mmCIF file of C-alpha atoms and ligand atoms in Angstrom:
data_model
loop_
_atom_site.group_PDB
_atom_site.id
_atom_site.type_symbol
_atom_site.label_atom_id
_atom_site.label_comp_id
_atom_site.label_asym_id
_atom_site.label_seq_id
_atom_site.Cartn_x
_atom_site.Cartn_y
_atom_site.Cartn_z
ATOM 1 C CA MET A 29 0.076 -0.427 0.082
ATOM 2 C CA GLN A 30 0.837 3.519 -0.804
ATOM 3 C CA ASN A 31 1.803 6.166 1.503
ATOM 4 C CA ILE A 32 -1.463 8.648 1.625
ATOM 5 C CA ILE A 33 -1.006 12.860 1.693
ATOM 6 C CA LEU A 34 -4.421 14.336 1.986
ATOM 7 C CA LEU A 35 -4.971 17.769 0.156
ATOM 8 C CA ALA A 36 -7.526 19.460 0.762
ATOM 9 C CA PRO A 37 -10.186 23.105 2.642
ATOM 10 C CA PRO A 38 -11.090 23.009 5.930
ATOM 11 C CA ALA A 39 -13.790 20.712 6.696
ATOM 12 C CA ALA A 40 -13.470 18.386 3.571
ATOM 13 C CA GLY A 41 -13.469 14.855 5.454
ATOM 14 C CA LYS A 42 -9.393 14.685 5.564
ATOM 15 C CA GLY A 43 -9.819 12.596 8.438
ATOM 16 C CA THR A 44 -13.501 10.591 7.592
ATOM 17 C CA LEU A 45 -11.748 9.227 4.703
ATOM 18 C CA ALA A 46 -8.444 7.946 6.567
ATOM 19 C CA ASN A 47 -10.816 7.188 9.433
ATOM 20 C CA TYR A 48 -12.344 4.903 6.912
ATOM 21 C CA LEU A 49 -9.026 3.876 5.109
ATOM 22 C CA CYS A 50 -8.093 3.038 8.254
ATOM 23 C CA GLU A 51 -10.465 0.713 9.476
ATOM 24 C CA LYS A 52 -10.666 -0.699 5.592
ATOM 25 C CA PHE A 53 -6.917 -1.587 4.204
ATOM 26 C CA GLY A 54 -5.347 -0.967 7.840
ATOM 27 C CA TYR A 55 -3.061 2.280 7.375
ATOM 28 C CA VAL A 56 -2.356 4.821 9.939
ATOM 29 C CA SER A 57 -3.473 7.474 9.832
ATOM 30 C CA ILE A 58 -0.999 10.858 11.307
ATOM 31 C CA SER A 59 -3.706 14.322 12.559
ATOM 32 C CA THR A 60 -1.142 17.405 12.203
ATOM 33 C CA GLY A 61 -5.039 18.791 13.127
ATOM 34 C CA ASP A 62 -5.091 16.116 16.427
ATOM 35 C CA LEU A 63 -1.947 16.215 17.233
ATOM 36 C CA LEU A 64 -1.509 20.489 17.238
ATOM 37 C CA ARG A 65 -5.358 19.947 19.585
ATOM 38 C CA GLU A 66 -3.640 17.757 22.470
ATOM 39 C CA GLU A 67 -0.566 20.365 22.750
ATOM 40 C CA ALA A 68 -2.877 23.289 22.997
ATOM 41 C CA LYS A 69 -4.201 21.772 26.096
ATOM 42 C CA LYS A 70 -0.687 21.746 27.581
ATOM 43 C CA ASN A 71 -0.423 25.409 25.943
ATOM 44 C CA LYS A 72 -2.501 29.258 25.716
ATOM 45 C CA GLU A 73 -1.293 30.068 23.150
ATOM 46 C CA LEU A 74 -1.534 27.922 20.620
ATOM 47 C CA GLU A 75 -4.392 27.086 21.021
ATOM 48 C CA LYS A 76 -5.270 30.710 21.693
ATOM 49 C CA LEU A 77 -3.630 30.426 18.215
ATOM 50 C CA MET A 78 -5.821 27.865 16.932
ATOM 51 C CA HIS A 79 -9.288 28.800 17.886
ATOM 52 C CA SER A 80 -8.443 31.587 15.504
ATOM 53 C CA GLY A 81 -7.364 30.518 12.564
ATOM 54 C CA LYS A 82 -3.963 30.433 11.883
ATOM 55 C CA LEU A 83 -1.816 27.990 10.482
ATOM 56 C CA ILE A 84 0.712 27.699 13.010
ATOM 57 C CA ASP A 85 4.977 27.388 12.481
ATOM 58 C CA ASP A 86 6.162 25.394 10.007
ATOM 59 C CA ASN A 87 8.592 23.881 13.174
ATOM 60 C CA ILE A 88 5.912 23.299 15.426
ATOM 61 C CA VAL A 89 4.428 20.303 13.400
ATOM 62 C CA PHE A 90 7.218 19.471 11.628
ATOM 63 C CA GLU A 91 8.863 18.365 15.605
ATOM 64 C CA LEU A 92 5.359 17.021 15.921
ATOM 65 C CA LEU A 93 5.264 14.645 12.884
ATOM 66 C CA LYS A 94 8.915 13.956 12.439
ATOM 67 C CA ALA A 95 8.378 12.570 16.426
ATOM 68 C CA LYS A 96 5.110 10.516 14.519
ATOM 69 C CA LEU A 97 6.426 9.238 12.131
ATOM 70 C CA ASN A 98 10.028 7.950 14.071
ATOM 71 C CA LYS A 99 7.207 6.006 16.065
ATOM 72 C CA LEU A 100 6.071 4.599 13.406
ATOM 73 C CA GLY A 101 7.860 1.487 11.364
ATOM 74 C CA ASN A 102 6.600 0.174 7.832
ATOM 75 C CA THR A 103 3.420 0.146 8.516
ATOM 76 C CA PRO A 104 2.050 1.933 5.617
ATOM 77 C CA TYR A 105 0.259 5.572 6.163
ATOM 78 C CA ILE A 106 -1.870 8.564 5.355
ATOM 79 C CA LEU A 107 -1.108 12.113 6.186
ATOM 80 C CA ASP A 108 -4.536 14.424 6.745
ATOM 81 C CA GLY A 109 -3.291 17.869 7.239
ATOM 82 C CA PHE A 110 -0.554 18.304 6.345
ATOM 83 C CA PRO A 111 1.504 19.299 4.521
ATOM 84 C CA ARG A 112 0.000 22.748 4.680
ATOM 85 C CA THR A 113 2.930 24.705 3.048
ATOM 86 C CA GLU A 114 5.886 25.039 0.435
ATOM 87 C CA SER A 115 7.942 25.117 2.965
ATOM 88 C CA GLN A 116 6.450 22.289 4.939
ATOM 89 C CA ALA A 117 6.204 20.153 1.341
ATOM 90 C CA VAL A 118 10.189 20.343 1.262
ATOM 91 C CA MET A 119 11.370 19.281 4.797
ATOM 92 C CA TYR A 120 8.757 16.901 4.431
ATOM 93 C CA GLY A 121 10.172 15.877 0.733
ATOM 94 C CA GLU A 122 13.393 16.152 3.262
ATOM 95 C CA LEU A 123 12.791 13.978 5.067
ATOM 96 C CA ILE A 124 11.643 10.538 3.543
ATOM 97 C CA GLN A 125 14.754 11.294 1.943
ATOM 98 C CA ASN A 126 16.573 10.266 4.838
ATOM 99 C CA MET A 127 14.245 8.321 6.678
ATOM 100 C CA SER A 128 13.741 5.330 2.796
ATOM 101 C CA LYS A 129 10.772 6.069 2.694
ATOM 102 C CA LYS A 130 8.071 6.588 -0.940
ATOM 103 C CA LEU A 131 5.839 9.850 -1.446
ATOM 104 C CA GLY A 132 2.917 7.588 -2.151
ATOM 105 C CA VAL A 133 -0.045 9.495 -3.415
ATOM 106 C CA VAL A 134 -1.627 12.920 -2.951
ATOM 107 C CA ILE A 135 -5.285 12.871 -2.817
ATOM 108 C CA TYR A 136 -6.505 16.310 -3.899
ATOM 109 C CA LEU A 137 -9.644 17.032 -2.072
ATOM 110 C CA ASP A 138 -11.795 19.600 -4.355
ATOM 111 C CA VAL A 139 -15.920 21.285 -2.407
ATOM 112 C CA ASP A 140 -17.545 24.083 -2.620
ATOM 113 C CA LYS A 141 -16.525 27.043 0.223
ATOM 114 C CA ASN A 142 -20.567 26.643 0.729
ATOM 115 C CA GLU A 143 -20.841 22.830 1.377
ATOM 116 C CA LEU A 144 -17.096 23.115 3.195
ATOM 117 C CA LYS A 145 -18.767 25.917 5.486
ATOM 118 C CA THR A 146 -21.937 23.059 5.530
ATOM 119 C CA ARG A 147 -20.065 20.852 6.522
ATOM 120 C CA VAL A 148 -18.143 22.701 8.968
ATOM 121 C CA THR A 149 -21.066 24.252 10.986
ATOM 122 C CA THR A 150 -22.589 20.218 11.862
ATOM 123 C CA ARG A 151 -20.365 19.023 12.543
ATOM 124 C CA LEU A 152 -20.074 16.762 15.904
ATOM 125 C CA ILE A 153 -16.305 15.408 17.831
ATOM 126 C CA CYS A 154 -16.107 13.053 20.178
ATOM 127 C CA PRO A 155 -12.883 14.578 22.826
ATOM 128 C CA ASN A 156 -12.015 11.767 23.481
ATOM 129 C CA CYS A 157 -10.983 9.707 20.421
ATOM 130 C CA LYS A 158 -11.822 11.753 17.477
ATOM 131 C CA ALA A 159 -14.259 10.196 15.589
ATOM 132 C CA THR A 160 -15.771 12.771 13.876
ATOM 133 C CA TYR A 161 -19.520 13.145 12.913
ATOM 134 C CA SER A 162 -21.919 14.915 11.169
ATOM 135 C CA ILE A 163 -25.258 15.976 12.395
ATOM 136 C CA ARG A 164 -27.095 16.370 8.854
ATOM 137 C CA GLU A 165 -25.959 13.521 6.510
ATOM 138 C CA LYS A 166 -27.627 10.530 8.127
ATOM 139 C CA ARG A 167 -25.406 7.655 7.266
ATOM 140 C CA LEU A 168 -22.377 10.068 8.804
ATOM 141 C CA ALA A 169 -24.358 10.298 12.255
ATOM 142 C CA PRO A 170 -23.860 9.749 16.060
ATOM 143 C CA LYS A 171 -26.291 5.847 17.059
ATOM 144 C CA LYS A 172 -27.331 8.163 19.844
ATOM 145 C CA ASP A 173 -27.524 12.267 19.803
ATOM 146 C CA PHE A 174 -23.992 13.625 21.638
ATOM 147 C CA VAL A 175 -22.624 10.757 22.000
ATOM 148 C CA CYS A 176 -19.924 8.665 20.245
ATOM 149 C CA ASP A 177 -20.933 5.034 19.143
ATOM 150 C CA LYS A 178 -17.004 3.805 19.521
ATOM 151 C CA CYS A 179 -15.970 5.491 23.389
ATOM 152 C CA GLU A 180 -19.285 6.586 24.213
ATOM 153 C CA SER A 181 -18.753 10.012 25.892
ATOM 154 C CA LYS A 182 -20.443 13.132 25.042
ATOM 155 C CA LEU A 183 -20.090 14.709 21.853
ATOM 156 C CA ILE A 184 -19.422 18.688 21.605
ATOM 157 C CA GLN A 185 -18.745 21.769 18.805
ATOM 158 C CA ARG A 186 -14.970 21.721 17.120
ATOM 159 C CA GLU A 187 -13.871 25.512 19.112
ATOM 160 C CA ASP A 188 -12.767 26.853 15.501
ATOM 161 C CA ASP A 189 -15.937 25.507 13.618
ATOM 162 C CA LYS A 190 -17.983 28.468 13.733
ATOM 163 C CA GLU A 191 -18.671 30.015 10.850
ATOM 164 C CA GLU A 192 -16.638 33.834 10.846
ATOM 165 C CA ILE A 193 -13.500 31.477 11.943
ATOM 166 C CA PHE A 194 -14.070 29.123 9.090
ATOM 167 C CA ASP A 195 -13.835 32.438 6.325
ATOM 168 C CA LYS A 196 -10.618 32.603 8.353
ATOM 169 C CA ARG A 197 -9.086 29.147 7.776
ATOM 170 C CA TYR A 198 -10.432 29.095 4.103
ATOM 171 C CA GLU A 199 -8.087 32.340 4.009
ATOM 172 C CA GLU A 200 -5.308 30.468 4.865
ATOM 173 C CA TYR A 201 -6.466 27.608 2.549
ATOM 174 C CA LEU A 202 -6.163 29.525 -0.181
ATOM 175 C CA THR A 203 -3.052 31.341 0.019
ATOM 176 C CA SER A 204 -0.715 29.029 1.441
ATOM 177 C CA THR A 205 -2.312 25.407 1.018
ATOM 178 C CA SER A 206 -3.910 25.607 -2.607
ATOM 179 C CA PRO A 207 -1.231 25.780 -4.199
ATOM 180 C CA LEU A 208 0.436 22.620 -3.600
ATOM 181 C CA ILE A 209 -2.186 21.333 -5.482
ATOM 182 C CA ASP A 210 0.538 22.587 -8.547
ATOM 183 C CA TYR A 211 3.914 21.913 -6.200
ATOM 184 C CA TYR A 212 1.969 17.980 -6.219
ATOM 185 C CA ASP A 213 1.125 17.894 -9.654
ATOM 186 C CA SER A 214 4.061 18.658 -10.755
ATOM 187 C CA LYS A 215 4.855 15.547 -9.699
ATOM 188 C CA GLY A 216 2.829 13.238 -11.430
ATOM 189 C CA VAL A 217 1.370 12.356 -7.747
ATOM 190 C CA LEU A 218 -2.357 13.840 -7.417
ATOM 191 C CA VAL A 219 -5.187 12.703 -8.220
ATOM 192 C CA LYS A 220 -7.625 15.252 -8.204
ATOM 193 C CA ILE A 221 -11.403 13.628 -6.614
ATOM 194 C CA SER A 222 -13.854 16.514 -7.557
ATOM 195 C CA ASP A 223 -16.807 13.979 -6.122
ATOM 196 C CA THR A 224 -19.006 14.802 -2.668
ATOM 197 C CA ASP A 225 -20.491 11.992 -2.378
ATOM 198 C CA MET A 226 -19.343 10.334 -0.054
ATOM 199 C CA SER A 227 -19.687 6.189 -1.318
ATOM 200 C CA LEU A 228 -18.424 8.100 -5.062
ATOM 201 C CA VAL A 229 -14.880 9.069 -2.816
ATOM 202 C CA PHE A 230 -14.307 5.760 -0.842
ATOM 203 C CA GLU A 231 -15.238 3.613 -3.391
ATOM 204 C CA LYS A 232 -13.115 5.662 -5.901
ATOM 205 C CA VAL A 233 -10.155 6.165 -2.855
ATOM 206 C CA SER A 234 -10.532 2.309 -2.373
ATOM 207 C CA SER A 235 -9.517 1.273 -5.741
ATOM 208 C CA LEU A 236 -6.906 3.920 -6.486
ATOM 209 C CA VAL A 237 -5.433 1.784 -2.686
ATOM 210 C CA ASN A 238 -6.433 -1.509 -5.161
ATOM 211 C CA ASN A 239 -4.539 -0.660 -8.080
ATOM 212 C CA ASN A 240 -1.993 0.961 -6.534
ATOM 213 C CA ASP A 241 -0.926 -2.492 -3.993
HETATM 214 P P1 AP5 B 311 -7.283 20.623 10.840
HETATM 215 O O1 AP5 B 311 -8.161 19.737 12.340
HETATM 216 O O2 AP5 B 311 -6.377 19.503 9.517
HETATM 217 O O3 AP5 B 311 -8.442 21.136 10.307
HETATM 218 P P2 AP5 B 311 -9.029 21.313 8.361
HETATM 219 O O4 AP5 B 311 -8.110 20.910 8.121
HETATM 220 O O5 AP5 B 311 -9.071 22.195 8.270
HETATM 221 O O6 AP5 B 311 -10.154 20.129 7.824
HETATM 222 P P3 AP5 B 311 -10.835 19.526 8.630
HETATM 223 O O7 AP5 B 311 -10.868 18.863 11.005
HETATM 224 O O8 AP5 B 311 -12.436 20.847 9.644
HETATM 225 O O9 AP5 B 311 -11.689 19.293 8.534
HETATM 226 P P4 AP5 B 311 -11.517 17.725 7.180
HETATM 227 O O10 AP5 B 311 -11.347 17.816 6.440
HETATM 228 O O11 AP5 B 311 -10.672 16.655 8.034
HETATM 229 O O12 AP5 B 311 -12.749 17.201 7.164
HETATM 230 P P5 AP5 B 311 -14.031 16.462 8.010
HETATM 231 O O13 AP5 B 311 -12.995 14.165 8.165
HETATM 232 O O14 AP5 B 311 -13.604 16.142 9.206
HETATM 233 O O15 AP5 B 311 -6.647 22.087 10.596
HETATM 234 C C1 AP5 B 311 -6.871 22.298 12.253
HETATM 235 C C2 AP5 B 311 -6.372 23.756 13.000
HETATM 236 O O16 AP5 B 311 -4.380 23.033 13.617
HETATM 237 C C3 AP5 B 311 -5.429 24.578 11.947
HETATM 238 O O17 AP5 B 311 -5.855 25.547 11.369
HETATM 239 C C4 AP5 B 311 -4.302 24.538 12.197
HETATM 240 O O18 AP5 B 311 -3.931 26.154 13.428
HETATM 241 C C5 AP5 B 311 -3.191 23.404 12.655
HETATM 242 N N1 AP5 B 311 -2.885 23.382 11.801
HETATM 243 C C6 AP5 B 311 -3.295 22.163 11.237
HETATM 244 N N2 AP5 B 311 -1.795 20.506 10.418
HETATM 245 C C7 AP5 B 311 -1.003 22.040 10.003
HETATM 246 C C8 AP5 B 311 0.124 22.081 10.088
HETATM 247 N N3 AP5 B 311 0.452 21.240 9.008
HETATM 248 N N4 AP5 B 311 0.423 23.196 9.956
HETATM 249 C C9 AP5 B 311 0.047 24.449 10.764
HETATM 250 N N5 AP5 B 311 -0.263 24.733 11.385
HETATM 251 C C10 AP5 B 311 -1.205 23.304 11.328
HETATM 252 O O19 AP5 B 311 -15.588 16.182 8.198
HETATM 253 C C11 AP5 B 311 -16.365 17.123 8.301
HETATM 254 C C12 AP5 B 311 -17.587 17.179 7.934
HETATM 255 O O20 AP5 B 311 -18.171 16.913 7.062
HETATM 256 C C13 AP5 B 311 -17.578 16.315 9.677
HETATM 257 O O21 AP5 B 311 -18.737 16.136 9.819
HETATM 258 C C14 AP5 B 311 -17.964 15.000 8.244
HETATM 259 O O22 AP5 B 311 -19.119 14.468 9.694
HETATM 260 C C15 AP5 B 311 -19.251 15.518 7.714
HETATM 261 N N6 AP5 B 311 -18.347 14.921 6.161
HETATM 262 C C16 AP5 B 311 -16.941 14.487 5.892
HETATM 263 N N7 AP5 B 311 -17.493 13.928 4.259
HETATM 264 C C17 AP5 B 311 -18.671 13.596 3.910
HETATM 265 C C18 AP5 B 311 -18.751 13.771 2.793
HETATM 266 N N8 AP5 B 311 -18.509 13.693 1.287
HETATM 267 N N9 AP5 B 311 -20.080 14.303 2.236
HETATM 268 C C19 AP5 B 311 -21.282 14.695 3.751
HETATM 269 N N10 AP5 B 311 -20.926 15.378 4.792
HETATM 270 C C20 AP5 B 311 -19.049 15.006 4.789
HETATM 271 MG MG1 MG B 312 -10.247 17.314 10.265
#
């Protein structure tokens, strides 16, 4: 199985897709957002920055990612939300070269801004096991209202899932992250998925993973 980078705007479904691929194919997923939210519990300044929708310093994110990758061994992995700037992409390229790991495939989820905004305001997350739910999309809803299917913790809304903060996150995405679409396309590793239906997205990505065993 190839390593996967999920490149997409906020609320495009990176975490949801990563979770599906982990369960179906045995990938390990690394979400820099989740890693940073854990760090932010001990660091008020970081917490404030994340709640504002700004990107976090490249070096801080990179160190967290590096520590995770070092522990992974040879298990194929998914990067959910990394790299997010060209500088992170360059640092990552050098790191995997030194670790003799392969870049794999970059999946770009192309989702319309209005749809993203609806997704972000109808999302619930589990603060304990990080599972993600939708109160709009029945197939992604929790079985019991506001209760995590996996660990039974009470579900909450993410602090940065407010409409005005979503706009900031989207701006950050356009300015800093979207140039990576061309960056990886020029390396011939980018696959663009423009479907929004969840089953179609899962189906396309599954066949991509299967075809590249
Ligand atoms: P991060 O946690 O990565 O947030 P994000 O990129 O804004 O992405 P989200 O987690 O909001 O969305 P997602 O794409 O995972 O969508 P999900 O699957 O939940 O980053 C947060 C912050 O951390 C950043 O703002 C920044 O401060 C910092 N950070 C993180 N990485 C960084 C980095 N590398 N460098 C610097 N700073 C960094 O789905 C969304 C909703 O839609 C859910 O409710 C889900 O159930 C639903 N859904 C999913 N798919 C579908 C579908 N196909 N149809 C309908 N609903 C769907
Ligand atoms: Mg996510």
